[in-house]
Structure formats: structure tokens, C-alpha cells
Tab-separated table of C-alpha atoms and ligand atoms in Angstrom:
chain	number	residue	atom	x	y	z
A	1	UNK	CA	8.405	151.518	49.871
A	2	UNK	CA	6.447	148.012	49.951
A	3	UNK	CA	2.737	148.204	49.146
A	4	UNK	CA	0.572	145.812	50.540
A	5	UNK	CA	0.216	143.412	47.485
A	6	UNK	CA	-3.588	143.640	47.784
A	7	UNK	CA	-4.025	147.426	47.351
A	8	UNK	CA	-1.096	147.306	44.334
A	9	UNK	CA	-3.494	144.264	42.302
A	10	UNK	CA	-6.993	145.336	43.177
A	11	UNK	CA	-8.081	146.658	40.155
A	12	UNK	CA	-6.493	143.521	38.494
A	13	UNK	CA	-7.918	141.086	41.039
A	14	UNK	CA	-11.436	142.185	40.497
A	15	UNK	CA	-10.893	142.101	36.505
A	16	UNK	CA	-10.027	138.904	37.244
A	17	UNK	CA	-13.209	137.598	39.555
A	18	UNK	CA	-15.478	139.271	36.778
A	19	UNK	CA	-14.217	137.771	33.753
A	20	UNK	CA	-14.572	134.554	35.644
A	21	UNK	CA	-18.202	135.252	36.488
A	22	UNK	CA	-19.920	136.859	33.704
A	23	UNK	CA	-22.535	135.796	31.799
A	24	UNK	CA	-23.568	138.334	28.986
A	25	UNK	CA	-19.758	138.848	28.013
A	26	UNK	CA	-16.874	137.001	27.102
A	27	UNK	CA	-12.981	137.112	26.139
A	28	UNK	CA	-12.255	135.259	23.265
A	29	UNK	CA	-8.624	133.360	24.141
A	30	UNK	CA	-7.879	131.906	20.866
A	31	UNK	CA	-7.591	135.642	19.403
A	32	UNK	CA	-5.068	136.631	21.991
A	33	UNK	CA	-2.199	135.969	20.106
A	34	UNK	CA	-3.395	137.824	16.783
A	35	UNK	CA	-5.042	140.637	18.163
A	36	UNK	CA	-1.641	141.087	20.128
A	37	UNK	CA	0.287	141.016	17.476
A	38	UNK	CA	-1.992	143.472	15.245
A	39	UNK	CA	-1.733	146.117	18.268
A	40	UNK	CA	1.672	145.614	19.091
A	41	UNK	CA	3.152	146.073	14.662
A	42	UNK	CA	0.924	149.247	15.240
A	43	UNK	CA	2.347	150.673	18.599
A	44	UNK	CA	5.678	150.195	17.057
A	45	UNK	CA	4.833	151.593	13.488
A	46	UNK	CA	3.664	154.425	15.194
A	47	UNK	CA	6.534	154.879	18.023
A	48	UNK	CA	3.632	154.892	20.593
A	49	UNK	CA	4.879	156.132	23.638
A	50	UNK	CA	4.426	157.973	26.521
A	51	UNK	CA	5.634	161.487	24.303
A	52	UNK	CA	2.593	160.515	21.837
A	53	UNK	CA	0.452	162.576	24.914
A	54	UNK	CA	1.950	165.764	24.939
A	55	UNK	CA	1.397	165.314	20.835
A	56	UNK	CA	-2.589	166.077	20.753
A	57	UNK	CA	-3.551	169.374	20.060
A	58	UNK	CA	-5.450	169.956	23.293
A	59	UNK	CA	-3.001	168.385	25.828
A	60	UNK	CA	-0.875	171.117	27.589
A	61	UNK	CA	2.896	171.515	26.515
A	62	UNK	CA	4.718	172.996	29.539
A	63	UNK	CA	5.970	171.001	31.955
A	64	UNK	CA	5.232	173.103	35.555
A	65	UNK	CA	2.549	173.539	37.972
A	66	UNK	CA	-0.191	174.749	35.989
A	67	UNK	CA	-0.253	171.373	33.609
A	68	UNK	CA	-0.889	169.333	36.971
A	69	UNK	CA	-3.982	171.180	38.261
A	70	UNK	CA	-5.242	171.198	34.268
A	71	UNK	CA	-4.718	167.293	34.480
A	72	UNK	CA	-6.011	167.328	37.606
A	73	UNK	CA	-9.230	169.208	36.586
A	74	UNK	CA	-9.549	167.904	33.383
A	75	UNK	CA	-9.529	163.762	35.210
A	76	UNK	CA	-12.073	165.528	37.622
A	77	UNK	CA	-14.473	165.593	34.893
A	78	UNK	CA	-13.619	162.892	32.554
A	79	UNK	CA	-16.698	161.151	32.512
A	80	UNK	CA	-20.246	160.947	30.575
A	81	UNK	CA	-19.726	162.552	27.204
A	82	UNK	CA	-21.827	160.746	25.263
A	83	UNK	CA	-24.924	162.181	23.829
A	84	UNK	CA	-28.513	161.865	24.302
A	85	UNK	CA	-29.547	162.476	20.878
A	86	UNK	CA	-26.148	161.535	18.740
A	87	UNK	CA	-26.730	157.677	18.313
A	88	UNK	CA	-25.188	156.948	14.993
A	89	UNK	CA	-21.818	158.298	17.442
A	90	UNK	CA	-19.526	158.784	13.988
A	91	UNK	CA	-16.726	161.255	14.074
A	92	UNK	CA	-18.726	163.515	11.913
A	93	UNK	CA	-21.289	164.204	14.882
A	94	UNK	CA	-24.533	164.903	14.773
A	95	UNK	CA	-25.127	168.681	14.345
A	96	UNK	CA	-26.784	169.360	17.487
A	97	UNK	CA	-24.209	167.556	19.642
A	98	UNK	CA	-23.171	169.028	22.461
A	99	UNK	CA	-19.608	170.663	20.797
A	100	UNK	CA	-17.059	172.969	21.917
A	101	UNK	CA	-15.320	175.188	19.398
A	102	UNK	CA	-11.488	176.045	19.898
A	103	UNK	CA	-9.174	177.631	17.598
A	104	UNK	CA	-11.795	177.437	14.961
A	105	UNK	CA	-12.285	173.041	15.161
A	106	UNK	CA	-15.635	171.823	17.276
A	107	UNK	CA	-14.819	169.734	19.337
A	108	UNK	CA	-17.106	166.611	20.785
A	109	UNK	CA	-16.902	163.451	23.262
A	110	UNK	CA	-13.792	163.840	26.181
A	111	UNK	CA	-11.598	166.385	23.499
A	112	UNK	CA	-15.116	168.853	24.015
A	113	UNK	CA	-13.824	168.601	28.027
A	114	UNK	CA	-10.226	169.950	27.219
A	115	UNK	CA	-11.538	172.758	24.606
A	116	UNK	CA	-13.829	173.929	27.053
A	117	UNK	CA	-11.168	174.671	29.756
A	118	UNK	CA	-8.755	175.697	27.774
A	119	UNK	CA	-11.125	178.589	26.138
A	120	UNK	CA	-11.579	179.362	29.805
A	121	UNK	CA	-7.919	179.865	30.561
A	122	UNK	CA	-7.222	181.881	27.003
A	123	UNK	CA	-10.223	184.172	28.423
A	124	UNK	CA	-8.061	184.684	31.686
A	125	UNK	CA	-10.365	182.366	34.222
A	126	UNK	CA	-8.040	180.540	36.559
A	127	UNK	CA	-10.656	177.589	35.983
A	128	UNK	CA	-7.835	175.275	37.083
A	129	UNK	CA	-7.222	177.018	40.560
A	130	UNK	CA	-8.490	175.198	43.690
A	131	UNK	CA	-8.971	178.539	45.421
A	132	UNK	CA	-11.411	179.542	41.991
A	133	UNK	CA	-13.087	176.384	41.569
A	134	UNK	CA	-14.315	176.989	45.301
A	135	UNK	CA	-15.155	180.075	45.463
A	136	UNK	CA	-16.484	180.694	41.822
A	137	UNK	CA	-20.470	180.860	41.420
A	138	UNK	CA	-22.940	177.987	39.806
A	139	UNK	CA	-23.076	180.214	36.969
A	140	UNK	CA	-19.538	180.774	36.358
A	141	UNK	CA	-18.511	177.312	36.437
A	142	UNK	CA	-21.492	176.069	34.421
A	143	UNK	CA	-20.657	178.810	31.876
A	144	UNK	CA	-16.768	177.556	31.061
A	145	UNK	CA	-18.611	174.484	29.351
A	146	UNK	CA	-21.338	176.477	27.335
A	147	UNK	CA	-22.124	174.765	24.464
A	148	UNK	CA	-21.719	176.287	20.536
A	149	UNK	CA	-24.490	173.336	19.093
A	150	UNK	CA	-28.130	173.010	20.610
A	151	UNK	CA	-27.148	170.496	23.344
A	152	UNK	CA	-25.659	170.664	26.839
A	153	UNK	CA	-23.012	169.203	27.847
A	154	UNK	CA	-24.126	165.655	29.780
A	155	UNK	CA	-24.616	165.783	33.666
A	156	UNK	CA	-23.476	169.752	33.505
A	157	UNK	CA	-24.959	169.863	37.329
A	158	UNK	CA	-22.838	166.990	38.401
A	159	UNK	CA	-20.007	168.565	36.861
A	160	UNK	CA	-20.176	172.138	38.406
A	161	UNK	CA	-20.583	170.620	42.068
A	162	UNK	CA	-17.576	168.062	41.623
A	163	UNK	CA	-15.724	171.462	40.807
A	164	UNK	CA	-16.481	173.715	43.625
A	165	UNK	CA	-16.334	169.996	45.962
A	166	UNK	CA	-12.684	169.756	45.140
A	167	UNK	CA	-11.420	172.677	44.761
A	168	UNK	CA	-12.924	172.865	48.586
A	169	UNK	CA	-10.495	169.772	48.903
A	170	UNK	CA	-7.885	171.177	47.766
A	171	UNK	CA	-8.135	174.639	49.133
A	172	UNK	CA	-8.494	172.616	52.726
A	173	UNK	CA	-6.004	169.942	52.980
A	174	UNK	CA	-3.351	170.547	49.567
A	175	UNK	CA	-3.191	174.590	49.694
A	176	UNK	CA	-5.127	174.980	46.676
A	177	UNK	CA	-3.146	173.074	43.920
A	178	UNK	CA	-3.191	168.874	43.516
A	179	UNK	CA	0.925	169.343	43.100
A	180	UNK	CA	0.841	168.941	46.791
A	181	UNK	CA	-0.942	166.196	46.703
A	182	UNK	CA	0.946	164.349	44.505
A	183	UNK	CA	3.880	165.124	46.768
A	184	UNK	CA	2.143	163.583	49.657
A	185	UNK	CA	2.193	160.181	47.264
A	186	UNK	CA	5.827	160.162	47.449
A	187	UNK	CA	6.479	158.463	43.622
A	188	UNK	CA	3.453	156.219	44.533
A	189	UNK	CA	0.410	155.354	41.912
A	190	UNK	CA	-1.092	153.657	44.614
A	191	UNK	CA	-0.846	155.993	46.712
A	192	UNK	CA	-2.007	159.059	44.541
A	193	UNK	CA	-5.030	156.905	43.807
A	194	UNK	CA	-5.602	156.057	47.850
A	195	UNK	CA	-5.041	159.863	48.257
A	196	UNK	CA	-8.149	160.412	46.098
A	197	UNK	CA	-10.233	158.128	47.098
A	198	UNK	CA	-9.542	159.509	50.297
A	199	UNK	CA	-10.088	163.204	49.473
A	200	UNK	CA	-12.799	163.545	46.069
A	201	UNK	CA	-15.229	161.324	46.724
A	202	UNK	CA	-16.275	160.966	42.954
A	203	UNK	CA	-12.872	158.924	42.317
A	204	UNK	CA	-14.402	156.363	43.769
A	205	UNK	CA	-14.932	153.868	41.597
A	206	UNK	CA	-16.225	150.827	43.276
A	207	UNK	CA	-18.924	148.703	42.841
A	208	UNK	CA	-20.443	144.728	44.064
A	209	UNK	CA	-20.959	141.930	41.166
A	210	UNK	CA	-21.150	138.577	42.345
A	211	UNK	CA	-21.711	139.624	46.510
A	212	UNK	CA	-18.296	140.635	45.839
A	213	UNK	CA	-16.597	144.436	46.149
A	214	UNK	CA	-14.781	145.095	42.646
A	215	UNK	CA	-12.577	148.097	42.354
A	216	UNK	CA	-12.770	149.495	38.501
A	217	UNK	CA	-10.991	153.312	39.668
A	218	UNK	CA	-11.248	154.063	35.726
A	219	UNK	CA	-11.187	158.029	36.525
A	220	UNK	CA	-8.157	157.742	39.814
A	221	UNK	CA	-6.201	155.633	37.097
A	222	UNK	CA	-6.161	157.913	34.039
A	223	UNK	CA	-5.460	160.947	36.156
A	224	UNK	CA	-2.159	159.457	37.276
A	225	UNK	CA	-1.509	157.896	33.675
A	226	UNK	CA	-1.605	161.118	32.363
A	227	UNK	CA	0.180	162.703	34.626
A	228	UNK	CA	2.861	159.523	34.197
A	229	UNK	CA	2.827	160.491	30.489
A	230	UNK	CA	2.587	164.275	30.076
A	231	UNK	CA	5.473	164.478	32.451
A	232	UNK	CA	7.876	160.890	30.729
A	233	UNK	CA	7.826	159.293	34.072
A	234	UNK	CA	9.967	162.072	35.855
A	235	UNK	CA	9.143	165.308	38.045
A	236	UNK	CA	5.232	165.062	38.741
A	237	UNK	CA	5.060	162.307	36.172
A	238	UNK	CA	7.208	160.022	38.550
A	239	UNK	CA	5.707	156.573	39.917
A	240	UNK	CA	7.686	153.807	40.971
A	241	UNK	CA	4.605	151.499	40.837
A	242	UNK	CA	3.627	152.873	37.584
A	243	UNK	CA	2.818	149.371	35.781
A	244	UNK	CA	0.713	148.244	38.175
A	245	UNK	CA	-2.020	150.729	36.502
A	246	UNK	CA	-4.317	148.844	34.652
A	247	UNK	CA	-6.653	149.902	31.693
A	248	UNK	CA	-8.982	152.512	31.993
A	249	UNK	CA	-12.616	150.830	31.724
A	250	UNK	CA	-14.787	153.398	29.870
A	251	UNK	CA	-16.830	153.181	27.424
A	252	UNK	CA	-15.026	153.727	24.009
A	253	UNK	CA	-12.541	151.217	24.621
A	254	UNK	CA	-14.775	148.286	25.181
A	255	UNK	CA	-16.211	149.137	21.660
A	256	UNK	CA	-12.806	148.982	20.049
A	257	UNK	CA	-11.762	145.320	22.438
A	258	UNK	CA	-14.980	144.116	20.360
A	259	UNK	CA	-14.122	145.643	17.078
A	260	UNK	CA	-10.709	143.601	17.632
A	261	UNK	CA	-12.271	140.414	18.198
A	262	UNK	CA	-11.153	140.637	21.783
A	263	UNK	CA	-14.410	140.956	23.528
A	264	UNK	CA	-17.895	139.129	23.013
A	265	UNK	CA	-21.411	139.412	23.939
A	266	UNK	CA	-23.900	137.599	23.733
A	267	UNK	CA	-27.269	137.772	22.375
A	268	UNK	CA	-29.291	139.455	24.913
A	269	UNK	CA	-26.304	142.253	25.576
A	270	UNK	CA	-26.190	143.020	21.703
A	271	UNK	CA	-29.579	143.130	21.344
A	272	UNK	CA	-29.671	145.825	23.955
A	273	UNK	CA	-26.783	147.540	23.134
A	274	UNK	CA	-27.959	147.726	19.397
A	275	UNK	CA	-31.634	149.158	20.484
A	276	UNK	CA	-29.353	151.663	22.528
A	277	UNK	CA	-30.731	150.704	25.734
A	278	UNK	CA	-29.429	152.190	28.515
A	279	UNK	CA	-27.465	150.178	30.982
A	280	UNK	CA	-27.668	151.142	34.852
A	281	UNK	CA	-24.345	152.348	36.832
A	282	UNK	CA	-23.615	148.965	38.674
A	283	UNK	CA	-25.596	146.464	36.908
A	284	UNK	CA	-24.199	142.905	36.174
A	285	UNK	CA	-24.364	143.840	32.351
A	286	UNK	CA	-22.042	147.357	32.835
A	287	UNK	CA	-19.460	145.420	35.401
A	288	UNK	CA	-18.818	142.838	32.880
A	289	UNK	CA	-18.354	144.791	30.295
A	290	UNK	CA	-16.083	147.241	32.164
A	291	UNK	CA	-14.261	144.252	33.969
A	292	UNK	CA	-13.635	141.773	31.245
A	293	UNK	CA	-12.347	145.088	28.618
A	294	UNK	CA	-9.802	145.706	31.648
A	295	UNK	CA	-8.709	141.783	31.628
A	296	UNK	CA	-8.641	141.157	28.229
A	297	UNK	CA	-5.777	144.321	27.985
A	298	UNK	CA	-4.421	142.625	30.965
A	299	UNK	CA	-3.698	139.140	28.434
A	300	UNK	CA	-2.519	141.254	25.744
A	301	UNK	CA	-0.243	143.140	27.834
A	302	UNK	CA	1.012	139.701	29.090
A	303	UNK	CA	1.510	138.390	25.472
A	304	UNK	CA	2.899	141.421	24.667
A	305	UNK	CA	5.462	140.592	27.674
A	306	UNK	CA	6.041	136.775	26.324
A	307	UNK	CA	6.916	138.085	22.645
A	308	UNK	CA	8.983	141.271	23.993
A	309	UNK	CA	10.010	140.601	27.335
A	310	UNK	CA	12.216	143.330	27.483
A	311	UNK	CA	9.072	145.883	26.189
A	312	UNK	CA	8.451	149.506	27.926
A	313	UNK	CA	4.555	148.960	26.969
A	314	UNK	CA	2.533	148.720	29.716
A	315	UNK	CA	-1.450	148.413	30.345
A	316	UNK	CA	-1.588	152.134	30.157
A	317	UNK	CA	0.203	152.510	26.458
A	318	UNK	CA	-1.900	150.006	25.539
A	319	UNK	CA	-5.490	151.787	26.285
A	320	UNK	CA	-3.807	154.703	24.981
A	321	UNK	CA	-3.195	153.494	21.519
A	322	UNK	CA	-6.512	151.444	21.460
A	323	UNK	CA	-8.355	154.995	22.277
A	324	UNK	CA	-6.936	157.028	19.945
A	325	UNK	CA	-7.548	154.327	17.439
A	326	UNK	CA	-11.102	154.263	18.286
A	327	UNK	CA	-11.634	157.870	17.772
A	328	UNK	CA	-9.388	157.243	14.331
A	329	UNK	CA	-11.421	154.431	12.873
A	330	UNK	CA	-14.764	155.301	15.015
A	331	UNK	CA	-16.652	154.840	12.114
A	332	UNK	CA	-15.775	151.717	11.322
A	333	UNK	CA	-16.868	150.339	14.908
A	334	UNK	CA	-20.359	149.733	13.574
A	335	UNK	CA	-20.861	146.031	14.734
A	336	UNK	CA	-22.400	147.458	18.395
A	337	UNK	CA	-22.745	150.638	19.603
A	338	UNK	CA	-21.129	152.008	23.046
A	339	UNK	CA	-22.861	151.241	26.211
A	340	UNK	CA	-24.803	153.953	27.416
A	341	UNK	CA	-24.768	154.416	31.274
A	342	UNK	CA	-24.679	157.724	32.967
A	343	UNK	CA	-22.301	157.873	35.346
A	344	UNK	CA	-19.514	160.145	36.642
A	345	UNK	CA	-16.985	157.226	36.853
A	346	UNK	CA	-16.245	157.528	33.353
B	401	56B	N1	-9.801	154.045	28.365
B	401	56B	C1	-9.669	155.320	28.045
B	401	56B	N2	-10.734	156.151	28.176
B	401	56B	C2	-10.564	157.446	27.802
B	401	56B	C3	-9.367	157.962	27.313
B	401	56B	C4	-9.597	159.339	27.032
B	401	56B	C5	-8.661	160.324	26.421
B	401	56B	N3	-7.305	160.141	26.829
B	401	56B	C6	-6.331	160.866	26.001
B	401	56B	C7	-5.082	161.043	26.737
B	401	56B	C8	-4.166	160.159	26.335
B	401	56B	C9	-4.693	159.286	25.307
B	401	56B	O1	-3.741	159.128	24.276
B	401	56B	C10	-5.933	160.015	24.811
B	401	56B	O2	-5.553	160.855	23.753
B	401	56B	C11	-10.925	159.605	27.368
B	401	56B	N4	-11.473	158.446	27.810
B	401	56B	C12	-12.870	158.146	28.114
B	401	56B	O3	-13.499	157.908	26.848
B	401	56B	C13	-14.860	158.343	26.903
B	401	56B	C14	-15.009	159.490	25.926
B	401	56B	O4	-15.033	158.942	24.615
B	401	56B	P1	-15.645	159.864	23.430
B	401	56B	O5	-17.095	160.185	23.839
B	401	56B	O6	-15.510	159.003	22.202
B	401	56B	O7	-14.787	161.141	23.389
B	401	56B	C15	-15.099	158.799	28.335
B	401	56B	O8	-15.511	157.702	29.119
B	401	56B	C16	-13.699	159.231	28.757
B	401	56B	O9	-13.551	159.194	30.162
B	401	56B	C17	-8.243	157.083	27.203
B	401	56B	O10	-7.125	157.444	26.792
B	401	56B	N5	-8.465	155.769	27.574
């Protein structure tokens, strides 16, 4: 199937245009090459690949329906877990953070997200059913993410009406589960990702720097990374166009490009950060952070290409490792804090 070339590099593109434009941050070229090299002994020390998913804990381990519409659900609400009142942000949270406990750990950040829903499940409610998320009350979706600290989980409105939204969606035009969805894609990222931005609103990830549209699709990417990885590329995990997904631009990663000497800000945006200001969804300040973390992966991934031309990793392995290494060494990222923006894309 040819995709148009714009809709396959769009993401990329508008990485591109903002790391070209920005102001407040910066990609520093010269450590490329070491920084690549550091990642990629790592990935390899570590056999990072695409089975490392189905290795956490949390992440479902059968391969069938029901791990689609969990992805699918889980993607739905992967956005915003930082806390109000948590600033120090080490992996021994503060004791009030919002926290989910599962199998006797508490859970915080996006792993509070999975241990929520899957308590729901193990207490028999089909949370991940289009037909329940639809029809369920306010109060019974609101209740699968009740906390077991003092806080709440972030934007817990926002998150019940994005559930009863799509599973609406999917009830309507995919007969209640996103399998069919994906099978509407036929094997393509680009697709899946046009499929919902069509369909769940919320996916859509899209913002203007410069006078300029810039697609980011942070959330539409990671739900069809994960669905590439939980599944190793076959069955519902198939995408022919699979490399053309770029790096999901969040808010954890950016803190880790930095910690790597891969990013830079400059005074005004540290200060800022530092004082943990608050930075608005669409401002000049969030897009270049989000845009420039996505092209500096893109030039490591292209290094890593030059040194191993014959590699599997691609821009998704790459975020992968550099998350889970952030949550590893998360309190050693002490030079600046995460941004803080309130959003749903992420
Ligand atoms: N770029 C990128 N962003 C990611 C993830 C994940 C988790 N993915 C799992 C699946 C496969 C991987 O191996 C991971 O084990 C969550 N997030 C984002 O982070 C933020 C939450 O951070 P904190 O508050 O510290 O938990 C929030 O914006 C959330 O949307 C990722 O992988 N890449």
C-alpha cells in the first residue's frame, strides 16, 4: 500500500521545523555521537527489544483480544500523571501521591494507570469493554482509579468522559472492541493513527508554533508501539510502516534527553522549570521541548543506523529504553525537573 509521503513523515517533519525554530531549547550536535554510543552498549547489554514489553509486571501476557482493548484503554488514558503536590518527583514518592496498590506494591506516575485497571478486571469489571465503558455510570468509572494515598488521580474528570466518549466510539462504528479497528488499518501505523484521529478526538495531538501546524500524536503513537511490541510485530502487533513511528514526546523523556546531554535549555526555561512553573498546553516553551526531545531521538536513531546499519532498533526501542531508564535512575535526574503542563496529550 503507498502512503502519501506527507502523512508517513509528519510527526518527523514538524520535529524537524521546531528544532529549527526554537529559542528556549536546543540539541547539542557534538554529543550525538557519545550519547549514541552510551544508549546503544546499553540496549545491547540489556537485549532491549520489543519482548522487553511483555517483561513488566503490569503489561498483560496473553496474546488475544482482551490485551488489545487493555492497550487500547490503557493509551486512552496515558496522559497527566504527574502530581500537584510531589515536586521532589523521586521514585520513593511523596506519601500523599496519588498511588495505586496492586499485589501488595503502590504504584505511582503511568504504572498507577495499569494497576488501577487491572484491580478492576481481578474484581470482575469488564473496564476494558467498549459496550461497559459506555454504558457504565460517572461513579463507576471514576471509582476503578480510587486512590489508596490522600491524592486523586490528575484530571480524574477528563479521564472518566474520554472513557464513556470512546467506548461510545467503539460501541458505534468498531462493535465494541478496538480489534476491529485495527483491522480496518490493514498492517498500517499510519493508518491506525488516521483511524484515531478520526474516531477519539483526544488522540489528537496537534498544535501551531511558528504560524505553522505541528503534529506531536505522542498518545496515537504509543498506542500502536505497544501494540507493535506486546504482540513482536505479528497478529495485532503487525505494521508494515512500523519505523516510521517516531518518539513519544512526553514529559519524562525530555528529562532523561537532558540528563544525557542531548537536550539544552536555556536560562529563562531552567529557571522556570526549576521554580516548577507550569507551562501552558501549546505554548512556544512546551512545543520545543516536546519537538526538539522527538528530533534529537530522531539523530540518534540515525547514528545508530550509520554505526549498525543492519540494526532492528528503531525510534520506538529507543524511547522505550530511555523511559524505563528514567524511571531506573529517576533520582539521579536532578539537574531540572519535568515540565509541568496539564494536558491529556500525554
Ligand atoms: N515517551 C514515553 N512516554 C511514556 C512511556 C510510558 C510507559 N511505557 C511503557 C511501555 C513500554 C515501555 O517499555 C514502558 O515500560 C509512559 N509514558 C509517559 O510518561 C509519563 C509518565 O511518567 P511518570 O509520571 O514518570 O510515570 C506520561 O506522560 C506517560 O504518557 C514510554 O514508554 N515512552
Amino acid at each position: 500500500m503507498s502512503i502519501p509521503v506527507a502523512m508517513t513523515d509528519r510527526v518527523l517533519d514538524s520535529a524537524k521545523f521546531i528544532a529549527e525554530h526554537s529559542d528556549y531549547v536546543s540539541i547539542p550536535y557534538n554529543h550525538i555521537d557519545q550519547a549514541t554510543e552510551r544508549i546503544l552498549k546499553s540496549m545491547e547489554h540489556r537485549k532491549y527489544s520489543t519482548k522487553t514489553w511483555n517483561q513488566h509486571p503490569l503489561n498483560p501476557k496473553c496474546l488475544d483480544t482482551s490485551t488489545v482493548d487493555w492497550i487500547f484503554l490503557v493509551d486512552l488514558l496515558n496522559f497527566s500523571f504527574w502530581s500537584d503536590l510531589d515536586h521532589a518527583d523521586r521514585s520513593t514518592a511523596h506519601p500523599d501521591r496519588y498511588a495505586v496498590t496492586y499485589q501488595g506494591v503502590a504504584y505511582t506516575g503511568y504504572w498507577s494507570l495499569c494497576a488501577a485497571i487491572n484491580r478492576a478486571l481481578d474484581e470482575g469489571i469488564p473496564i476494558t469493554s467498549g459496550k461497559y465503558l459506555a454504558e457504565a455510570s460517572d461513579e463507576a468509572l471514576a471509582h476503578i482509579f480510587r486512590s489508596d494515598t490522600k491524592e486523586q488521580v490528575p484530571m480524574l474528570k477528563e479521564r472518566v468522559m474520554l472513557m464513556k466518549e470512546a467506548g461510545q466510539m467503539l460501541c458505534k462504528h468498531f462493535d465494541g472492541s478496538f480489534v476491529n479497528c485495527i483491522a480496518q488499518a490493514k498492517y498500517s501505523a499510519q493508518q491506525l493513527i488516521d483511524l484515531l484521529l478520526t474516531y477519539f478526538p483526544s488522540f489528537r495531538d496537534i498544535h501551531t508554533f511558528r504560524d505553522r501546524q505541528v503534529y506531536i500524536l505522542k498518545r496515537a503513537q504509543i498506542m500502536v508501539a505497544d501494540l507493535w511490541a506486546c504482540f513482536d510485530g505479528i497478529s495485532y502487533g503487525r505494521f508494515d510502516d512500523i519505523d516510521t513511528i517516531t518518539m513519544f514526546a512526553d514529559y519524562r523523556v525530555p528529562q532523561a534527553l537532558y540528563h544525557l546531554g542531548l537536550l539544552e535549555y536555556n536560562t529563562t526555561l531552567k529557571t522556570r522549570l526549576i521554580q516548577g512553573e507550569d507551562l501552558l498546553s501549546g505554548s512556544q516553551e512546551e512545543i520545543e521541548i516536546r519537538g526538539n526531545s522527538i528530533w534529537a531521538v530522531e539523530l540518534v536513531r540515525q547514528r545508530i543506523q550509520q554505526v549498525m546499519p543492519d540494526t532492528h532498533i528503531n525510534a520506538i526501542l529507543i524511547d522505550f529504553y530511555i523511559w524505563d531508564l528514567a524511571k531506573e535512575i529517576q533520582n539521579e535526574l536532578t539537574a531540572v525537573p519535568t515540565h509541568h503542563t496539564r494536558s491529556w496529550y500525554y
